[in-house]
Coordinates of C-alpha atoms in Angstrom, one line a residue:
M1 CA 125.8 79.2 146.1
T2 CA 123.8 76.0 146.8
F3 CA 124.9 72.4 146.1
G4 CA 122.4 72.2 143.2
E5 CA 123.6 75.5 141.7
Y6 CA 127.2 74.4 142.0
V7 CA 126.7 71.0 140.4
R8 CA 124.6 72.6 137.6
E9 CA 127.4 75.1 136.9
L10 CA 130.0 72.4 136.8
R11 CA 127.8 70.2 134.7
I12 CA 127.2 72.9 132.1
R13 CA 130.9 73.8 132.1
K14 CA 131.7 70.2 131.3
R15 CA 129.1 70.4 128.5
L16 CA 126.9 67.7 130.1
T17 CA 123.2 67.9 129.6
L18 CA 121.0 67.0 132.5
R19 CA 120.0 63.7 130.9
A20 CA 123.6 62.8 130.0
F21 CA 124.7 63.5 133.5
C22 CA 121.9 61.5 135.0
R23 CA 122.5 58.6 132.6
K24 CA 126.1 58.4 133.7
L25 CA 125.0 58.3 137.4
K26 CA 122.0 56.0 136.7
I27 CA 119.7 58.4 138.4
D28 CA 116.3 59.9 137.5
P29 CA 116.6 63.3 135.7
G30 CA 113.4 64.6 137.2
N31 CA 114.6 64.1 140.8
W32 CA 118.1 65.4 139.9
S33 CA 116.5 68.5 138.4
K34 CA 114.8 69.1 141.7
I35 CA 118.1 68.9 143.5
E36 CA 119.7 71.4 141.1
R37 CA 116.7 73.8 141.7
G38 CA 116.9 73.4 145.5
L39 CA 113.6 71.6 145.8
L40 CA 115.2 68.4 147.1
V41 CA 118.3 68.1 149.4
P42 CA 121.5 66.6 147.9
P43 CA 122.6 63.1 148.7
K44 CA 124.4 62.5 152.0
S45 CA 126.3 59.5 150.9
R46 CA 130.0 60.1 150.4
V47 CA 130.0 57.2 147.9
V48 CA 127.3 58.9 145.8
L49 CA 129.0 62.3 146.1
A50 CA 132.3 60.7 145.0
E51 CA 130.4 59.3 142.0
I52 CA 129.1 62.8 141.2
A53 CA 132.6 64.2 141.5
K54 CA 133.9 61.4 139.2
V55 CA 131.3 62.2 136.5
L56 CA 132.2 65.9 136.7
N57 CA 135.9 65.0 136.5
L58 CA 136.8 66.6 139.8
K59 CA 140.2 65.7 141.1
E60 CA 140.0 64.1 144.5
D61 CA 141.1 66.6 147.3
S62 CA 140.9 69.5 144.9
E63 CA 139.2 72.8 145.8
E64 CA 136.2 71.8 143.5
W65 CA 136.0 68.4 145.2
Y66 CA 135.9 69.9 148.7
T67 CA 133.4 72.5 147.6
L68 CA 131.0 69.8 146.3
F69 CA 131.2 67.9 149.6
D70 CA 131.0 71.0 151.7
L71 CA 127.9 72.3 149.9
A72 CA 126.2 68.9 150.3
A73 CA 127.0 68.9 154.0
I74 CA 125.7 72.5 154.4
S75 CA 122.4 71.5 152.8
H76 CA 121.7 69.1 155.7
I77 CA 122.3 71.6 158.5
P78 CA 119.0 72.5 160.2
R79 CA 117.5 75.7 158.8
E80 CA 117.3 77.5 162.1
I81 CA 121.1 77.3 162.4
V82 CA 121.8 78.2 158.9
E83 CA 119.6 81.3 159.0
K84 CA 121.7 82.9 161.7
D85 CA 123.3 86.0 160.3
D86 CA 126.0 85.1 157.8
I87 CA 126.9 81.7 159.2
L88 CA 126.8 80.1 155.7
D89 CA 129.7 82.3 154.6
K90 CA 131.8 81.1 157.5
L91 CA 131.2 77.4 157.1
P92 CA 133.8 76.8 154.3
V93 CA 136.6 78.2 156.6
F94 CA 135.3 75.9 159.4
F95 CA 135.4 72.9 157.1
R96 CA 138.9 73.7 155.8
T97 CA 140.1 74.0 159.5
L98 CA 138.6 70.6 160.2
R99 CA 140.4 69.1 157.2
G100 CA 143.7 70.5 158.6
E101 CA 144.1 73.3 156.1
K102 CA 145.3 76.6 157.5
P103 CA 142.8 79.4 157.1
T104 CA 144.0 83.0 156.9
E105 CA 144.3 85.1 160.0
E106 CA 141.3 87.2 158.9
E107 CA 139.2 84.1 158.4
L108 CA 140.0 82.8 161.8
K109 CA 139.2 86.1 163.5
T110 CA 135.9 86.2 161.7
L111 CA 135.1 82.7 162.6
I112 CA 136.0 83.2 166.3
K113 CA 133.9 86.4 166.3
L114 CA 130.9 84.6 164.8
L115 CA 131.1 81.8 167.3
K116 CA 131.4 84.1 170.3
E117 CA 128.4 86.2 169.1
G118 CA 126.3 83.2 168.0

């Protein structure tokens, strides 16, 4: 799932139209629509991402909060790195590890294998 798809899903779940969402964030709906469709990359700014999370009523440090930030970060990784095998599937466990969360044994083994083969 991409950042745009994730935000769109959360926005719809919260019953926010695109225009209402953009009005709360004071951003252009046309540009935001392009982000949701994957035509533009998401914002990099943690402040902006935190505002998006706030509008979506995401609790800070929740799984949804981290997913929002992780997907935004993944969107800015160079394409040639992301296109390698199934690296995108492994990045969330990598990010959880960086945050100090303990991944499962299977997740660690998969990550180590991917890094060795990469």
